[in-house]
Amino acid sequence: MRIVFLIPDLKQGCFWERLETTLSRKPRLANWSLRRWLYVTEVYGGTMNIMRHCWVARQCGADAVLATMSGQNNYGDVFGVKRPLPFMAWRDRRPDDICLVPDYATQLIKDVDGVAIAYEQSPLQTKTDFDYRNDRVLLWTDSDLMQGVCAQTYPGKPAEIVPNIVDKELFPFIPQAQREQGLLFAFPRKGKDFILETQTLYQQQGGRFWQFELIDGLSLQALTQQFRRPQAFLASANFEGCALPPQEAMAAGIVVVGKTARGANFCMEQGKTALTGETPEEVVKCLFQLEDETLRNTLAHNGYTYISQYFPEGKPAQFWHQKLEEFAAHLESE
């Protein structure tokens, strides 16, 4: 029994970026391109989550491999720690392989002969371009919000919630007192206007403690180093997929404040693991509260305690031990 985790090739450079821009304007050409290349120009959280699932599955004894269209590892040491994972070409899968396919590529499920898993990580990527009613097709997702999205998109087909994987080696806990006082990180590609409005309003109301620093375009290794610095992270996206940044912030000891992304940021429980606000005005009130050192320490501790269940040895390992038993039983019954 082999489990194949499909991920896109990582293609970097001006040619691929220009091609991506062109394809985004021509849906039919984009679909053809997906079947031929299936590539991205930057590493997304959903891809990282799939790679981590492959690694945990292997730790639990599975014959698990990553698949790209090229069959090559374009990512290098993307984890930042030495965890070599085997790669294969998507075309080389076997009829008895169990194939996990990311949500944006579910049209490729029609090419799978055996069990196929549609991994629905983002509300913006759920598609009905595959036969989800087929008994050999399973639906996996990552939150109550996404389970609801799946129920509407795939009526009559249950979607199982799969635990995200938070990498504590990449994002080790660092106490608030050892971080740069008043430094707040935000990702401009996830709601730049919301971030700027919040910053402006905070400063207009006399806020001086929090200094906003926008983080964008960093490699994972660079990001993990930068995450050792701030005391706070501003969640600013209206929509989220697997929503790893707030979870990784909690693992690192960073206080999380901001939007719940309509429930996708399930780790953010108001007043316990985070402070939440859906508008700049609400977030500014939270920021003034977070100037209190005692509150920051409490939230950082609570956030770390909560998110630790998603460390590899916790729920993810439990999940994969169970799945491997189920998959083995399914194959024996055929």
mmCIF file of C-alpha atoms in Angstrom:
data_model
loop_
_atom_site.group_PDB
_atom_site.id
_atom_site.type_symbol
_atom_site.label_atom_id
_atom_site.label_comp_id
_atom_site.label_asym_id
_atom_site.label_seq_id
_atom_site.Cartn_x
_atom_site.Cartn_y
_atom_site.Cartn_z
ATOM 1 C CA MET A 1 0.000 0.000 0.000
ATOM 2 C CA ARG A 2 1.468 3.302 -1.117
ATOM 3 C CA ILE A 3 0.076 6.766 -0.401
ATOM 4 C CA VAL A 4 0.834 9.411 -3.030
ATOM 5 C CA PHE A 5 0.581 13.083 -2.019
ATOM 6 C CA LEU A 6 0.235 15.299 -5.085
ATOM 7 C CA ILE A 7 1.747 18.788 -4.831
ATOM 8 C CA PRO A 8 2.609 21.366 -7.507
ATOM 9 C CA ASP A 9 6.060 21.837 -8.920
ATOM 10 C CA LEU A 10 7.741 24.983 -7.654
ATOM 11 C CA LYS A 11 8.658 27.083 -10.687
ATOM 12 C CA GLN A 12 10.487 30.316 -9.992
ATOM 13 C CA GLY A 13 11.599 32.997 -12.403
ATOM 14 C CA CYS A 14 10.117 35.717 -14.623
ATOM 15 C CA PHE A 15 8.921 33.302 -17.339
ATOM 16 C CA TRP A 16 6.773 31.260 -14.980
ATOM 17 C CA GLU A 17 5.418 34.342 -13.227
ATOM 18 C CA ARG A 18 4.389 35.865 -16.563
ATOM 19 C CA LEU A 19 2.820 32.575 -17.637
ATOM 20 C CA GLU A 20 0.860 32.390 -14.399
ATOM 21 C CA THR A 21 -0.484 35.917 -14.989
ATOM 22 C CA THR A 22 -1.508 34.997 -18.532
ATOM 23 C CA LEU A 23 -3.187 31.762 -17.490
ATOM 24 C CA SER A 24 -5.184 33.504 -14.750
ATOM 25 C CA ARG A 25 -6.997 35.427 -17.500
ATOM 26 C CA LYS A 26 -7.807 32.329 -19.590
ATOM 27 C CA PRO A 27 -9.579 29.605 -17.561
ATOM 28 C CA ARG A 28 -9.603 26.997 -20.332
ATOM 29 C CA LEU A 29 -5.895 27.392 -20.950
ATOM 30 C CA ALA A 30 -5.308 27.314 -17.192
ATOM 31 C CA ASN A 31 -7.067 23.938 -16.939
ATOM 32 C CA TRP A 32 -4.908 22.544 -19.739
ATOM 33 C CA SER A 33 -1.813 23.955 -18.041
ATOM 34 C CA LEU A 34 -2.789 22.380 -14.714
ATOM 35 C CA ARG A 35 -2.954 18.918 -16.241
ATOM 36 C CA ARG A 36 0.399 19.369 -17.950
ATOM 37 C CA TRP A 37 2.436 21.323 -15.393
ATOM 38 C CA LEU A 38 0.576 21.883 -12.089
ATOM 39 C CA TYR A 39 2.986 24.461 -10.748
ATOM 40 C CA VAL A 40 3.165 27.420 -8.369
ATOM 41 C CA THR A 41 5.620 30.301 -8.169
ATOM 42 C CA GLU A 42 5.678 30.467 -4.360
ATOM 43 C CA VAL A 43 5.205 27.989 -1.527
ATOM 44 C CA TYR A 44 1.718 28.146 -0.036
ATOM 45 C CA GLY A 45 0.612 26.952 3.394
ATOM 46 C CA GLY A 46 -1.655 24.285 1.937
ATOM 47 C CA THR A 47 1.264 22.707 0.107
ATOM 48 C CA MET A 48 3.377 22.828 3.244
ATOM 49 C CA ASN A 49 0.584 21.115 5.162
ATOM 50 C CA ILE A 50 0.426 18.304 2.588
ATOM 51 C CA MET A 51 4.198 17.837 2.769
ATOM 52 C CA ARG A 52 4.008 17.632 6.550
ATOM 53 C CA HIS A 53 1.244 15.032 6.294
ATOM 54 C CA CYS A 54 3.468 12.955 4.028
ATOM 55 C CA TRP A 55 6.278 13.179 6.570
ATOM 56 C CA VAL A 56 4.049 12.240 9.534
ATOM 57 C CA ALA A 57 2.525 9.347 7.564
ATOM 58 C CA ARG A 58 6.038 8.026 6.922
ATOM 59 C CA GLN A 59 6.874 8.422 10.615
ATOM 60 C CA CYS A 60 3.841 6.246 11.335
ATOM 61 C CA GLY A 61 5.131 3.502 9.039
ATOM 62 C CA ALA A 62 3.437 4.350 5.738
ATOM 63 C CA ASP A 63 4.987 4.000 2.311
ATOM 64 C CA ALA A 64 4.250 7.643 1.524
ATOM 65 C CA VAL A 65 5.686 9.718 -1.320
ATOM 66 C CA LEU A 66 5.247 13.187 -2.768
ATOM 67 C CA ALA A 67 4.301 13.463 -6.442
ATOM 68 C CA THR A 68 4.864 16.346 -8.848
ATOM 69 C CA MET A 69 4.260 16.478 -12.580
ATOM 70 C CA SER A 70 8.005 16.574 -13.198
ATOM 71 C CA GLY A 71 8.832 13.962 -10.596
ATOM 72 C CA GLN A 72 11.469 16.321 -9.233
ATOM 73 C CA ASN A 73 11.929 17.986 -5.867
ATOM 74 C CA ASN A 74 11.953 21.685 -6.726
ATOM 75 C CA TYR A 75 11.621 22.714 -3.098
ATOM 76 C CA GLY A 76 14.979 21.737 -1.645
ATOM 77 C CA ASP A 77 15.111 21.661 2.138
ATOM 78 C CA VAL A 78 11.783 23.463 2.385
ATOM 79 C CA PHE A 79 11.245 22.352 5.958
ATOM 80 C CA GLY A 80 14.371 24.111 7.162
ATOM 81 C CA VAL A 81 15.276 20.927 9.002
ATOM 82 C CA LYS A 82 16.594 17.717 7.477
ATOM 83 C CA ARG A 83 13.538 15.652 6.601
ATOM 84 C CA PRO A 84 14.188 14.164 3.169
ATOM 85 C CA LEU A 85 11.014 12.999 1.442
ATOM 86 C CA PRO A 86 10.878 10.817 -1.683
ATOM 87 C CA PHE A 87 9.456 12.285 -4.894
ATOM 88 C CA MET A 88 7.901 10.583 -7.912
ATOM 89 C CA ALA A 89 6.241 11.663 -11.154
ATOM 90 C CA TRP A 90 2.448 11.812 -11.022
ATOM 91 C CA ARG A 91 2.296 9.723 -14.217
ATOM 92 C CA ASP A 92 4.118 6.857 -12.460
ATOM 93 C CA ARG A 93 1.369 6.130 -9.920
ATOM 94 C CA ARG A 94 0.091 2.552 -9.677
ATOM 95 C CA PRO A 95 -3.539 1.366 -9.837
ATOM 96 C CA ASP A 96 -3.490 0.395 -6.168
ATOM 97 C CA ASP A 97 -2.031 3.692 -4.925
ATOM 98 C CA ILE A 98 -4.057 5.850 -2.541
ATOM 99 C CA CYS A 99 -3.758 9.336 -4.035
ATOM 100 C CA LEU A 100 -4.284 12.583 -2.154
ATOM 101 C CA VAL A 101 -5.122 15.479 -4.490
ATOM 102 C CA PRO A 102 -5.234 19.152 -3.386
ATOM 103 C CA ASP A 103 -8.464 21.083 -3.847
ATOM 104 C CA TYR A 104 -7.279 23.282 -6.732
ATOM 105 C CA ALA A 105 -6.351 20.174 -8.770
ATOM 106 C CA THR A 106 -9.337 17.884 -8.143
ATOM 107 C CA GLN A 107 -9.975 17.530 -11.882
ATOM 108 C CA LEU A 108 -6.983 15.146 -11.804
ATOM 109 C CA ILE A 109 -8.948 12.696 -9.643
ATOM 110 C CA LYS A 110 -10.446 11.277 -12.841
ATOM 111 C CA ASP A 111 -6.968 9.920 -13.636
ATOM 112 C CA VAL A 112 -6.764 7.918 -10.391
ATOM 113 C CA ASP A 113 -7.636 4.217 -10.641
ATOM 114 C CA GLY A 114 -7.922 3.456 -6.930
ATOM 115 C CA VAL A 115 -8.809 5.425 -3.819
ATOM 116 C CA ALA A 116 -8.607 9.193 -4.286
ATOM 117 C CA ILE A 117 -8.711 11.789 -1.516
ATOM 118 C CA ALA A 118 -9.865 15.317 -2.356
ATOM 119 C CA TYR A 119 -8.171 17.486 0.262
ATOM 120 C CA GLU A 120 -10.321 20.613 0.560
ATOM 121 C CA GLN A 121 -8.262 23.212 2.415
ATOM 122 C CA SER A 122 -9.669 26.488 1.080
ATOM 123 C CA PRO A 123 -13.205 27.869 0.638
ATOM 124 C CA LEU A 124 -11.991 29.587 -2.535
ATOM 125 C CA GLN A 125 -10.844 26.347 -4.182
ATOM 126 C CA THR A 126 -13.723 23.880 -3.738
ATOM 127 C CA LYS A 127 -14.792 22.634 -7.168
ATOM 128 C CA THR A 128 -17.215 20.073 -8.567
ATOM 129 C CA ASP A 129 -14.912 19.024 -11.404
ATOM 130 C CA PHE A 130 -14.681 15.413 -10.186
ATOM 131 C CA ASP A 131 -17.136 12.628 -9.359
ATOM 132 C CA TYR A 132 -17.325 13.167 -5.603
ATOM 133 C CA ARG A 133 -20.218 10.688 -5.335
ATOM 134 C CA ASN A 134 -17.974 7.800 -6.338
ATOM 135 C CA ASP A 135 -17.355 5.390 -3.444
ATOM 136 C CA ARG A 136 -13.630 5.367 -4.134
ATOM 137 C CA VAL A 137 -13.424 9.150 -3.576
ATOM 138 C CA LEU A 138 -12.949 10.494 -0.037
ATOM 139 C CA LEU A 139 -13.293 14.085 1.134
ATOM 140 C CA TRP A 140 -10.904 15.513 3.705
ATOM 141 C CA THR A 141 -10.925 19.043 5.061
ATOM 142 C CA ASP A 142 -9.420 21.034 7.931
ATOM 143 C CA SER A 143 -12.015 22.952 9.974
ATOM 144 C CA ASP A 144 -15.678 23.190 10.935
ATOM 145 C CA LEU A 145 -15.978 26.097 8.508
ATOM 146 C CA MET A 146 -14.619 24.026 5.637
ATOM 147 C CA GLN A 147 -16.772 21.074 6.611
ATOM 148 C CA GLY A 148 -19.787 23.333 6.140
ATOM 149 C CA VAL A 149 -18.475 24.519 2.775
ATOM 150 C CA CYS A 150 -18.025 20.902 1.706
ATOM 151 C CA ALA A 151 -21.556 20.011 2.824
ATOM 152 C CA GLN A 152 -22.923 22.704 0.509
ATOM 153 C CA THR A 153 -20.586 21.929 -2.385
ATOM 154 C CA TYR A 154 -20.762 18.136 -2.160
ATOM 155 C CA PRO A 155 -24.230 17.332 -0.756
ATOM 156 C CA GLY A 156 -24.597 13.840 0.629
ATOM 157 C CA LYS A 157 -20.840 13.245 0.812
ATOM 158 C CA PRO A 158 -19.287 13.427 4.292
ATOM 159 C CA ALA A 159 -16.053 15.378 4.673
ATOM 160 C CA GLU A 160 -13.710 14.273 7.435
ATOM 161 C CA ILE A 161 -11.799 16.907 9.383
ATOM 162 C CA VAL A 162 -8.063 16.237 9.249
ATOM 163 C CA PRO A 163 -5.756 17.900 11.783
ATOM 164 C CA ASN A 164 -3.396 20.545 10.458
ATOM 165 C CA ILE A 165 0.252 19.986 11.324
ATOM 166 C CA VAL A 166 2.153 22.719 13.150
ATOM 167 C CA ASP A 167 5.910 22.332 13.032
ATOM 168 C CA LYS A 168 7.317 23.076 16.481
ATOM 169 C CA GLU A 169 10.895 22.581 15.264
ATOM 170 C CA LEU A 170 10.495 25.346 12.684
ATOM 171 C CA PHE A 171 8.601 27.597 15.096
ATOM 172 C CA PRO A 172 10.033 26.972 18.609
ATOM 173 C CA PHE A 173 8.427 28.703 21.575
ATOM 174 C CA ILE A 174 10.183 31.921 22.600
ATOM 175 C CA PRO A 175 8.766 33.812 25.622
ATOM 176 C CA GLN A 176 7.338 37.296 25.139
ATOM 177 C CA ALA A 177 10.089 38.809 27.304
ATOM 178 C CA GLN A 178 12.732 37.549 24.859
ATOM 179 C CA ARG A 179 11.019 39.137 21.845
ATOM 180 C CA GLU A 180 11.282 42.664 20.470
ATOM 181 C CA GLN A 181 8.928 44.761 22.576
ATOM 182 C CA GLY A 182 6.038 46.235 20.629
ATOM 183 C CA LEU A 183 6.880 44.556 17.329
ATOM 184 C CA LEU A 184 3.833 43.349 15.384
ATOM 185 C CA PHE A 185 4.001 41.294 12.173
ATOM 186 C CA ALA A 186 1.381 41.319 9.424
ATOM 187 C CA PHE A 187 1.229 39.729 5.955
ATOM 188 C CA PRO A 188 0.230 42.363 3.347
ATOM 189 C CA ARG A 189 -0.796 39.749 0.786
ATOM 190 C CA LYS A 190 -3.613 38.839 3.164
ATOM 191 C CA GLY A 191 -5.603 42.054 3.504
ATOM 192 C CA LYS A 192 -3.194 44.929 2.990
ATOM 193 C CA ASP A 193 -5.912 47.602 3.204
ATOM 194 C CA PHE A 194 -7.196 46.166 6.481
ATOM 195 C CA ILE A 195 -3.677 46.229 7.942
ATOM 196 C CA LEU A 196 -3.023 49.819 6.891
ATOM 197 C CA GLU A 197 -6.409 51.020 8.156
ATOM 198 C CA THR A 198 -5.773 49.343 11.500
ATOM 199 C CA GLN A 199 -2.288 50.851 11.782
ATOM 200 C CA THR A 200 -3.511 54.345 10.872
ATOM 201 C CA LEU A 201 -6.421 54.224 13.294
ATOM 202 C CA TYR A 202 -4.218 52.911 16.117
ATOM 203 C CA GLN A 203 -1.733 55.739 15.655
ATOM 204 C CA GLN A 204 -4.483 58.359 15.287
ATOM 205 C CA GLN A 205 -5.851 57.284 18.659
ATOM 206 C CA GLY A 206 -2.455 57.803 20.256
ATOM 207 C CA GLY A 207 -1.124 54.264 20.008
ATOM 208 C CA ARG A 208 2.657 54.175 20.213
ATOM 209 C CA PHE A 209 3.467 50.769 21.686
ATOM 210 C CA TRP A 210 2.881 48.608 18.594
ATOM 211 C CA GLN A 211 5.203 49.015 15.626
ATOM 212 C CA PHE A 212 3.828 47.387 12.454
ATOM 213 C CA GLU A 213 6.211 45.448 10.218
ATOM 214 C CA LEU A 214 4.903 44.000 6.955
ATOM 215 C CA ILE A 215 6.368 40.629 5.991
ATOM 216 C CA ASP A 216 6.190 39.398 2.407
ATOM 217 C CA GLY A 217 8.171 37.421 -0.148
ATOM 218 C CA LEU A 218 10.332 35.522 2.345
ATOM 219 C CA SER A 219 11.415 31.914 2.011
ATOM 220 C CA LEU A 220 10.187 29.570 4.718
ATOM 221 C CA GLN A 221 13.649 29.461 6.272
ATOM 222 C CA ALA A 222 13.806 33.262 6.405
ATOM 223 C CA LEU A 223 10.281 33.460 7.789
ATOM 224 C CA THR A 224 11.054 31.067 10.620
ATOM 225 C CA GLN A 225 13.987 33.242 11.648
ATOM 226 C CA GLN A 226 11.875 36.384 11.487
ATOM 227 C CA PHE A 227 9.170 34.745 13.628
ATOM 228 C CA ARG A 228 11.636 34.772 16.525
ATOM 229 C CA ARG A 229 11.266 38.558 16.765
ATOM 230 C CA PRO A 230 7.667 39.852 17.143
ATOM 231 C CA GLN A 231 5.404 39.858 20.168
ATOM 232 C CA ALA A 232 2.196 39.963 18.127
ATOM 233 C CA PHE A 233 0.801 38.742 14.806
ATOM 234 C CA LEU A 234 -2.120 40.417 13.036
ATOM 235 C CA ALA A 235 -4.460 37.990 11.280
ATOM 236 C CA SER A 236 -5.910 40.067 8.450
ATOM 237 C CA ALA A 237 -7.402 37.724 5.817
ATOM 238 C CA ASN A 238 -11.104 37.599 4.995
ATOM 239 C CA PHE A 239 -10.719 34.024 3.809
ATOM 240 C CA GLU A 240 -8.200 31.384 4.841
ATOM 241 C CA GLY A 241 -7.338 27.911 3.696
ATOM 242 C CA CYS A 242 -5.564 25.765 6.262
ATOM 243 C CA ALA A 243 -4.725 29.012 8.118
ATOM 244 C CA LEU A 244 -1.254 28.020 9.298
ATOM 245 C CA PRO A 245 0.236 31.478 10.128
ATOM 246 C CA PRO A 246 -1.868 32.111 13.287
ATOM 247 C CA GLN A 247 -1.235 28.542 14.411
ATOM 248 C CA GLU A 248 2.492 28.790 13.826
ATOM 249 C CA ALA A 249 2.509 32.129 15.654
ATOM 250 C CA MET A 250 0.918 30.478 18.686
ATOM 251 C CA ALA A 251 3.478 27.682 18.596
ATOM 252 C CA ALA A 252 6.235 30.298 18.610
ATOM 253 C CA GLY A 253 4.817 32.228 21.569
ATOM 254 C CA ILE A 254 3.484 35.145 19.517
ATOM 255 C CA VAL A 255 0.173 36.684 20.575
ATOM 256 C CA VAL A 256 -2.412 36.546 17.787
ATOM 257 C CA VAL A 257 -4.913 39.355 17.197
ATOM 258 C CA GLY A 258 -7.342 40.097 14.383
ATOM 259 C CA LYS A 259 -9.816 38.403 12.074
ATOM 260 C CA THR A 260 -11.159 34.894 12.489
ATOM 261 C CA ALA A 261 -11.495 34.580 8.675
ATOM 262 C CA ARG A 262 -15.145 33.569 9.098
ATOM 263 C CA GLY A 263 -14.133 30.714 11.359
ATOM 264 C CA ALA A 264 -11.164 29.353 9.424
ATOM 265 C CA ASN A 265 -8.850 30.642 12.173
ATOM 266 C CA PHE A 266 -10.426 28.195 14.591
ATOM 267 C CA CYS A 267 -7.451 28.439 16.929
ATOM 268 C CA MET A 268 -8.396 32.031 17.803
ATOM 269 C CA GLU A 269 -10.736 31.894 20.806
ATOM 270 C CA GLN A 270 -11.548 35.374 22.025
ATOM 271 C CA GLY A 271 -9.927 36.213 25.348
ATOM 272 C CA LYS A 272 -8.391 32.768 25.770
ATOM 273 C CA THR A 273 -5.944 32.025 22.965
ATOM 274 C CA ALA A 274 -6.203 35.330 21.081
ATOM 275 C CA LEU A 275 -8.007 38.651 20.824
ATOM 276 C CA THR A 276 -10.363 38.843 17.861
ATOM 277 C CA GLY A 277 -11.778 41.731 15.866
ATOM 278 C CA GLU A 278 -13.354 41.788 12.431
ATOM 279 C CA THR A 279 -12.979 45.535 11.776
ATOM 280 C CA PRO A 280 -10.035 47.919 12.182
ATOM 281 C CA GLU A 281 -11.916 49.638 15.019
ATOM 282 C CA GLU A 282 -12.348 46.362 16.905
ATOM 283 C CA VAL A 283 -8.726 45.352 16.362
ATOM 284 C CA VAL A 284 -7.441 48.731 17.587
ATOM 285 C CA LYS A 285 -9.267 48.186 20.878
ATOM 286 C CA CYS A 286 -7.555 44.803 21.111
ATOM 287 C CA LEU A 287 -4.154 46.350 20.428
ATOM 288 C CA PHE A 288 -4.534 48.797 23.308
ATOM 289 C CA GLN A 289 -5.458 45.859 25.565
ATOM 290 C CA LEU A 290 -2.380 43.972 24.392
ATOM 291 C CA GLU A 291 -0.110 46.713 25.628
ATOM 292 C CA ASP A 292 -0.562 44.982 28.981
ATOM 293 C CA GLU A 293 2.342 42.596 29.569
ATOM 294 C CA THR A 294 0.408 40.249 31.840
ATOM 295 C CA LEU A 295 -2.329 39.769 29.250
ATOM 296 C CA ARG A 296 0.220 39.089 26.512
ATOM 297 C CA ASN A 297 1.959 36.439 28.596
ATOM 298 C CA THR A 298 -1.354 34.769 29.421
ATOM 299 C CA LEU A 299 -2.500 34.654 25.810
ATOM 300 C CA ALA A 300 0.890 33.428 24.606
ATOM 301 C CA HIS A 301 0.822 30.595 27.147
ATOM 302 C CA ASN A 302 -2.784 29.665 26.356
ATOM 303 C CA GLY A 303 -2.156 29.796 22.617
ATOM 304 C CA TYR A 304 0.847 27.511 22.868
ATOM 305 C CA THR A 305 -1.019 25.045 25.076
ATOM 306 C CA TYR A 306 -3.931 24.892 22.647
ATOM 307 C CA ILE A 307 -1.908 24.553 19.457
ATOM 308 C CA SER A 308 0.417 21.888 20.873
ATOM 309 C CA GLN A 309 -2.225 19.259 20.079
ATOM 310 C CA TYR A 310 -1.375 19.847 16.396
ATOM 311 C CA PHE A 311 2.320 19.117 16.809
ATOM 312 C CA PRO A 312 3.297 16.039 14.748
ATOM 313 C CA GLU A 313 3.316 13.626 17.678
ATOM 314 C CA GLY A 314 -0.184 14.692 18.800
ATOM 315 C CA LYS A 315 -3.386 14.565 16.748
ATOM 316 C CA PRO A 316 -1.587 14.183 13.392
ATOM 317 C CA ALA A 317 0.163 10.964 14.463
ATOM 318 C CA GLN A 318 -3.054 9.630 16.008
ATOM 319 C CA PHE A 319 -4.887 10.401 12.793
ATOM 320 C CA TRP A 320 -2.377 8.619 10.580
ATOM 321 C CA HIS A 321 -2.158 5.509 12.730
ATOM 322 C CA GLN A 322 -5.943 5.237 12.468
ATOM 323 C CA LYS A 323 -6.009 5.903 8.718
ATOM 324 C CA LEU A 324 -3.334 3.327 7.970
ATOM 325 C CA GLU A 325 -5.390 0.703 9.794
ATOM 326 C CA GLU A 326 -8.508 1.714 7.857
ATOM 327 C CA PHE A 327 -6.725 1.699 4.507
ATOM 328 C CA ALA A 328 -5.205 -1.722 5.205
ATOM 329 C CA ALA A 329 -8.593 -3.135 6.171
ATOM 330 C CA HIS A 330 -10.139 -1.679 3.007
ATOM 331 C CA LEU A 331 -7.515 -3.283 0.778
ATOM 332 C CA GLU A 332 -7.915 -6.663 2.494
ATOM 333 C CA SER A 333 -11.676 -6.581 1.921
ATOM 334 C CA GLU A 334 -11.338 -6.098 -1.840
#
